[in-house]
PDB file of C-alpha atoms in Angstrom:
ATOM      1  CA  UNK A   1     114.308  83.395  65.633  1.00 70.00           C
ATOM      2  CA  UNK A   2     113.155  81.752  68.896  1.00 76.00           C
ATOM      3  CA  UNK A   3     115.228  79.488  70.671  1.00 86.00           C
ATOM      4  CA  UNK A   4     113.896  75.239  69.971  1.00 90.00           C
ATOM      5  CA  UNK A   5     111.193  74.630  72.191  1.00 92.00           C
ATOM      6  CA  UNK A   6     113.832  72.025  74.493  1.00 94.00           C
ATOM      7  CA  UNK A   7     116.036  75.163  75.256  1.00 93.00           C
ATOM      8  CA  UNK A   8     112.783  77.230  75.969  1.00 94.00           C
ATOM      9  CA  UNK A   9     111.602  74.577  78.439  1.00 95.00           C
ATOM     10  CA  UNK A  10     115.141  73.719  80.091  1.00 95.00           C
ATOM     11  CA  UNK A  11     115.342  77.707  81.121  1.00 96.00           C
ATOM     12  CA  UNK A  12     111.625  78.139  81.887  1.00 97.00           C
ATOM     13  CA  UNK A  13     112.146  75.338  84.190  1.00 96.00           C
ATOM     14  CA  UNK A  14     115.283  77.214  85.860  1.00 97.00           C
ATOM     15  CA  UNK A  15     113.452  79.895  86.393  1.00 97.00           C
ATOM     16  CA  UNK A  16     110.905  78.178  88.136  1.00 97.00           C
ATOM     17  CA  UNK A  17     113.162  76.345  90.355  1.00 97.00           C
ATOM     18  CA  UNK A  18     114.059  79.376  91.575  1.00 97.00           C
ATOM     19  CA  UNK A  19     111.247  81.014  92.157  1.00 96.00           C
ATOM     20  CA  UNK A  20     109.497  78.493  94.220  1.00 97.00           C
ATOM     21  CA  UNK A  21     112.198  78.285  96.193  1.00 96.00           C
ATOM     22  CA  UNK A  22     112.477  82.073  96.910  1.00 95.00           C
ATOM     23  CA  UNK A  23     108.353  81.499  97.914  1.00 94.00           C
ATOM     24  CA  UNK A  24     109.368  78.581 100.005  1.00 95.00           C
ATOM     25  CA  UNK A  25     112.153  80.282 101.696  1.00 94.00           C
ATOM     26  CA  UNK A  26     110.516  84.246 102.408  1.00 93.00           C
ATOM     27  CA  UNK A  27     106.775  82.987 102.454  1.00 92.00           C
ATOM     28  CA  UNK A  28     106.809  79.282 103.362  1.00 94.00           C
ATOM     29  CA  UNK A  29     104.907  77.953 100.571  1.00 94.00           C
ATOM     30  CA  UNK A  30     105.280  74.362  99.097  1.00 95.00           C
ATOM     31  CA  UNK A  31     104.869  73.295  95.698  1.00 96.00           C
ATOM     32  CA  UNK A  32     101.164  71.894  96.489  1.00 95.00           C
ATOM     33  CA  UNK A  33     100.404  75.440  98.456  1.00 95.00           C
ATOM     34  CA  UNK A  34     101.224  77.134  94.870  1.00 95.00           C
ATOM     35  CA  UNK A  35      99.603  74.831  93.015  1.00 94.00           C
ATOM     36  CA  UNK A  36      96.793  75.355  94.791  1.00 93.00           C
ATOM     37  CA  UNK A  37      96.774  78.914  95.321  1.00 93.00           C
ATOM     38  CA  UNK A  38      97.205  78.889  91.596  1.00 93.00           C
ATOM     39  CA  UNK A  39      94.310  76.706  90.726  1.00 93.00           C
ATOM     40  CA  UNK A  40      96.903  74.407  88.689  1.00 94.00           C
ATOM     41  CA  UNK A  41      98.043  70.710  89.511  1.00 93.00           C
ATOM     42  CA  UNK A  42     101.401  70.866  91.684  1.00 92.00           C
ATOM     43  CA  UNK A  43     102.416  67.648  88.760  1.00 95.00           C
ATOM     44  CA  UNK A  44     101.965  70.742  86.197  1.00 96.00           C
ATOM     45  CA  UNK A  45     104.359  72.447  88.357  1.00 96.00           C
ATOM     46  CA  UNK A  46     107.043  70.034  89.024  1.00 97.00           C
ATOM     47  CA  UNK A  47     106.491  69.094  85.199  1.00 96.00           C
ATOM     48  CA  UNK A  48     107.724  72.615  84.403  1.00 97.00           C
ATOM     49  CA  UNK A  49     111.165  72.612  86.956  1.00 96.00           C
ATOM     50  CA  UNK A  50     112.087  69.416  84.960  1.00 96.00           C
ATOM     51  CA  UNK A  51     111.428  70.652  81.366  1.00 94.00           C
ATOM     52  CA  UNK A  52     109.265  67.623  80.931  1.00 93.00           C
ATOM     53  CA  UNK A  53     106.151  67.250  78.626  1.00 87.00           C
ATOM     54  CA  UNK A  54     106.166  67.410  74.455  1.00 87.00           C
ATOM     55  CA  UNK A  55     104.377  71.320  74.435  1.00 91.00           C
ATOM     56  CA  UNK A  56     105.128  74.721  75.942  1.00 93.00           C
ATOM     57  CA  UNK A  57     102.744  75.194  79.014  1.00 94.00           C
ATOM     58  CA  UNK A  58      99.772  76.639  78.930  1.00 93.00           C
ATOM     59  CA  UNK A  59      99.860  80.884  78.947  1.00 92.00           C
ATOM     60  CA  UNK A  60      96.787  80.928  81.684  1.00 92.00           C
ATOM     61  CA  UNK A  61      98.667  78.204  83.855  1.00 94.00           C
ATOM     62  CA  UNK A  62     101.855  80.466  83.607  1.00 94.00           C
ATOM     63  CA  UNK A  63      99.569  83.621  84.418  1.00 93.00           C
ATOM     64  CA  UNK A  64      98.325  81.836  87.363  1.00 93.00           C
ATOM     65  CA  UNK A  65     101.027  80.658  88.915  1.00 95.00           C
ATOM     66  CA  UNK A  66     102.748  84.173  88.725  1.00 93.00           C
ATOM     67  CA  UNK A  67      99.978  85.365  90.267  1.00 92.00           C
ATOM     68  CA  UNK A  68     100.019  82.891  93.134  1.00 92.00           C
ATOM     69  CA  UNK A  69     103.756  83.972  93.893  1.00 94.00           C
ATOM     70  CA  UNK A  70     103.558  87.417  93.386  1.00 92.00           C
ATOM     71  CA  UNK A  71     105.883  87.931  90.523  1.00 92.00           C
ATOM     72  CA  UNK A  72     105.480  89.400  87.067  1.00 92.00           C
ATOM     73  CA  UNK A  73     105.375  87.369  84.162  1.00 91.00           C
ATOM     74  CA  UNK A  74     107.618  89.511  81.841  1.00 91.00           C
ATOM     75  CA  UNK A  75     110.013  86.781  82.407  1.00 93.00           C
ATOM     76  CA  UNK A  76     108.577  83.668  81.718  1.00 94.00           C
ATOM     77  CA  UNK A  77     106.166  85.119  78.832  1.00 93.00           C
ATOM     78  CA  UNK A  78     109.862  86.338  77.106  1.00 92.00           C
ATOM     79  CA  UNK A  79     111.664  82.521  77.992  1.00 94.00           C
ATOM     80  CA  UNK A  80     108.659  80.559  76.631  1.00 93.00           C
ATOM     81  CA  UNK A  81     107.899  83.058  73.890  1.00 90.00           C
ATOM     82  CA  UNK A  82     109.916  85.622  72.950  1.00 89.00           C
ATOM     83  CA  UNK A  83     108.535  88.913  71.265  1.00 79.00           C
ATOM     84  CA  UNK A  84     105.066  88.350  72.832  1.00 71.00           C
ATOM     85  CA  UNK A  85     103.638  90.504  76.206  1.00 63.00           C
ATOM     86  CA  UNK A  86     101.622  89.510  78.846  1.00 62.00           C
ATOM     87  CA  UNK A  87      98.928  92.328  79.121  1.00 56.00           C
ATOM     88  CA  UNK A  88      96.964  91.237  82.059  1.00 49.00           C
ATOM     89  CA  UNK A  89      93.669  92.762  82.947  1.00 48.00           C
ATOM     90  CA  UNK A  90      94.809  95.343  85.763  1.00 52.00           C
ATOM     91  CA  UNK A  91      93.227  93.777  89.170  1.00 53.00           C
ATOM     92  CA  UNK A  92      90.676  95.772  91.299  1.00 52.00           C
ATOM     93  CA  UNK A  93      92.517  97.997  94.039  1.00 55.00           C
ATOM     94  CA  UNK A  94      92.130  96.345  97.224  1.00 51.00           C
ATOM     95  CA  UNK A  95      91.266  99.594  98.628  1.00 55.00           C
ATOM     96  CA  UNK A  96      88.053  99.654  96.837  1.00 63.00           C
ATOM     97  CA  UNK A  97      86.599  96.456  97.857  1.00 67.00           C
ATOM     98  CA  UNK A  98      84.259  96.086 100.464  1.00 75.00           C
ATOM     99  CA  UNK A  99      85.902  95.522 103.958  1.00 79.00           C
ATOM    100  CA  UNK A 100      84.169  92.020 104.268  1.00 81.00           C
ATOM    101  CA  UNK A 101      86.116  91.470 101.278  1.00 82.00           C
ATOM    102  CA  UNK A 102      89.290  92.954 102.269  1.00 83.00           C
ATOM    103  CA  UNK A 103      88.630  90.076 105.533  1.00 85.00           C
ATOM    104  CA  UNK A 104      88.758  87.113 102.658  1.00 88.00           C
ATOM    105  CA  UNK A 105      91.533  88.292 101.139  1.00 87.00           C
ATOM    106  CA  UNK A 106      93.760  88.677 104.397  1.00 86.00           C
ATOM    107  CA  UNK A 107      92.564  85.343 105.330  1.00 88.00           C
ATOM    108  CA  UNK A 108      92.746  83.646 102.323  1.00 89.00           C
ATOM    109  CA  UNK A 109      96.206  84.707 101.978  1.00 86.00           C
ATOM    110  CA  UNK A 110      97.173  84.216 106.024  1.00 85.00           C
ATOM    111  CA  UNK A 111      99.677  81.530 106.065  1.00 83.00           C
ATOM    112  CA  UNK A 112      98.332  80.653 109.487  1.00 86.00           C
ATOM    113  CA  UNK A 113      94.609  80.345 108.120  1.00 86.00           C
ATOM    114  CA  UNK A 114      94.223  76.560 107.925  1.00 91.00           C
ATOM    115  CA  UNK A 115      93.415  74.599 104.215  1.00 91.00           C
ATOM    116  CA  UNK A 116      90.224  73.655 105.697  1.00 93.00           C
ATOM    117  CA  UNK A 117      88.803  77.150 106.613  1.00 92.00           C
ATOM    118  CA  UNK A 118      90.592  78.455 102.876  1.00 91.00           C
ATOM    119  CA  UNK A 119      88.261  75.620 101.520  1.00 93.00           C
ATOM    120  CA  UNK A 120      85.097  77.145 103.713  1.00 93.00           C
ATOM    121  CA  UNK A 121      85.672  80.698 102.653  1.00 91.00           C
ATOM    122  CA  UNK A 122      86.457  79.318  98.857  1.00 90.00           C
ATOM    123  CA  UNK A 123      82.953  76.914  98.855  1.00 91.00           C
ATOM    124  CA  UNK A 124      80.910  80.157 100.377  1.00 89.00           C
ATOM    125  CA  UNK A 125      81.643  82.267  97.921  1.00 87.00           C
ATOM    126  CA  UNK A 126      80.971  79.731  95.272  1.00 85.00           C
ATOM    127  CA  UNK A 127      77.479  79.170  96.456  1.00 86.00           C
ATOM    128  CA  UNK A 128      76.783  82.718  96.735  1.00 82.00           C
ATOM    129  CA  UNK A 129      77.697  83.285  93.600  1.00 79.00           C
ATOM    130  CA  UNK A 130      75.767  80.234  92.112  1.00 77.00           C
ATOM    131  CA  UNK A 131      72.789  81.485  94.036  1.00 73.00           C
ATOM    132  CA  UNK A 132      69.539  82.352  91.731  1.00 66.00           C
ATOM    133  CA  UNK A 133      69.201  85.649  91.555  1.00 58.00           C
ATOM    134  CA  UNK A 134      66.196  88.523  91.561  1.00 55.00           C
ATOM    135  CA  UNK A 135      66.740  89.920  88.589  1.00 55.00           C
ATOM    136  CA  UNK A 136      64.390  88.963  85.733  1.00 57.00           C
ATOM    137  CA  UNK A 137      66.254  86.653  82.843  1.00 57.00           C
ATOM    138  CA  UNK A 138      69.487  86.338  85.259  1.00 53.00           C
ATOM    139  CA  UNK A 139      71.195  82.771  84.250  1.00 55.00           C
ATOM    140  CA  UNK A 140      73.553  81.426  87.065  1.00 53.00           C
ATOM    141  CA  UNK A 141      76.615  80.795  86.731  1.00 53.00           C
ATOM    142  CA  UNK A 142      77.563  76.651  86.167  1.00 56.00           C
ATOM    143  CA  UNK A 143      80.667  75.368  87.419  1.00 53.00           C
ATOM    144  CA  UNK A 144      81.987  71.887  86.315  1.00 55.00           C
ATOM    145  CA  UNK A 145      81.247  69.195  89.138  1.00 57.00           C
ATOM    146  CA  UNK A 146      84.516  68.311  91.100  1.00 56.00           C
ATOM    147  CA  UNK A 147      85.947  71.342  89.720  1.00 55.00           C
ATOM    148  CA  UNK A 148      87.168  74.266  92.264  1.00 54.00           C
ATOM    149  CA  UNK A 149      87.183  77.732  89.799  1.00 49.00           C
TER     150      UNK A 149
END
C-alpha cells in the first residue's frame, strides 16, 4: 500500500529541494530559469518544495521539469506513485539533427544566451512551424493565444 498522499508530497518536495539546488549550485539556474525551461509556472515549483496544494502534481509537469534539470524521473515517479514507471518517448539523438539545429540547442541551453534572444529563437520556430504549408489538405498547427508550447 502507498504511503497517504501528505507523506508522498512532504518527500517529493525534499527531493525537489534538493535538486534545484544541485542545478543552482553546478549550472546556475533559478527556480524561474527551471520553470521556464520546463514550460511550468516557477509557483508550481515552489508549490511542490513546500508540499502544498490538495492533489499530487501533475505526471507531465513532473516529466518536464526532470527534463529541464537533466535528471531521471525514476525517483519522483516511485515517491509520488509507487509501482508505476515513467516510460518516456526516447528523444532524437542530437547527432542526427540538422547542424542549424544542433546551433538552437547549444544556444538555447547557453547560460550566457540572454532570455530575450531564448524568446527570439523560441517565437521563430513557432512561426515556422505555424506557417501554411504546400502540401495539399495540410492543417496548421494552432497554439493557444498567450500560450508559449
Amino acid at each position: 500500500m502507498a504511503p497517504p498522499i501528505e507523506a508522498r508530497k512532504a518527500r517529493f518536495g525534499q527531493w525537489v529541494k534538493r535538486v534545484v539546488d544541485h542545478a543552482k549550485a553546478t549550472r546556475g539556474l533559478s527556480v524561474p530559469k527551471i520553470a521556464d525551461l520546463a514550460g511550468i509556472g516557477n509557483q508550481t515549483i515552489y508549490r511542490w518544495i513546500n508540499a502544498a496544494g490538495e492533489k499530487l502534481p501533475d505526471p507531465e509537469n513532473v516529466r518536464a521539469f526532470c527534463d529541464a534539470v537533466g535528471v531521471p524521473t525514476t525517483e519522483p515517479f516511485q515517491i509520488l506513485w509507487p509501482g508505476r514507471t515513467d516510460t518516456p518517448t526516447p528523444a532524437q539523438p542530437l547527432s542526427v539533427l540538422d547542424d542549424d539545429f544542433q546551433l538552437l540547442q547549444r544556444r538555447l541551453n547557453d547560460p550566457n544566451t540572454s532570455e530575450f534572444e531564448r524568446e527570439f529563437i523560441r517565437e521563430t520556430i513557432r512561426q515556422l512551424a505555424d506557417r501554411p504549408s504546400q502540401r495539399p489538405g495540410h492543417t496548421p498547427r494552432r497554439r493557444k493565444p498567450g500560450i508559449a508550447t
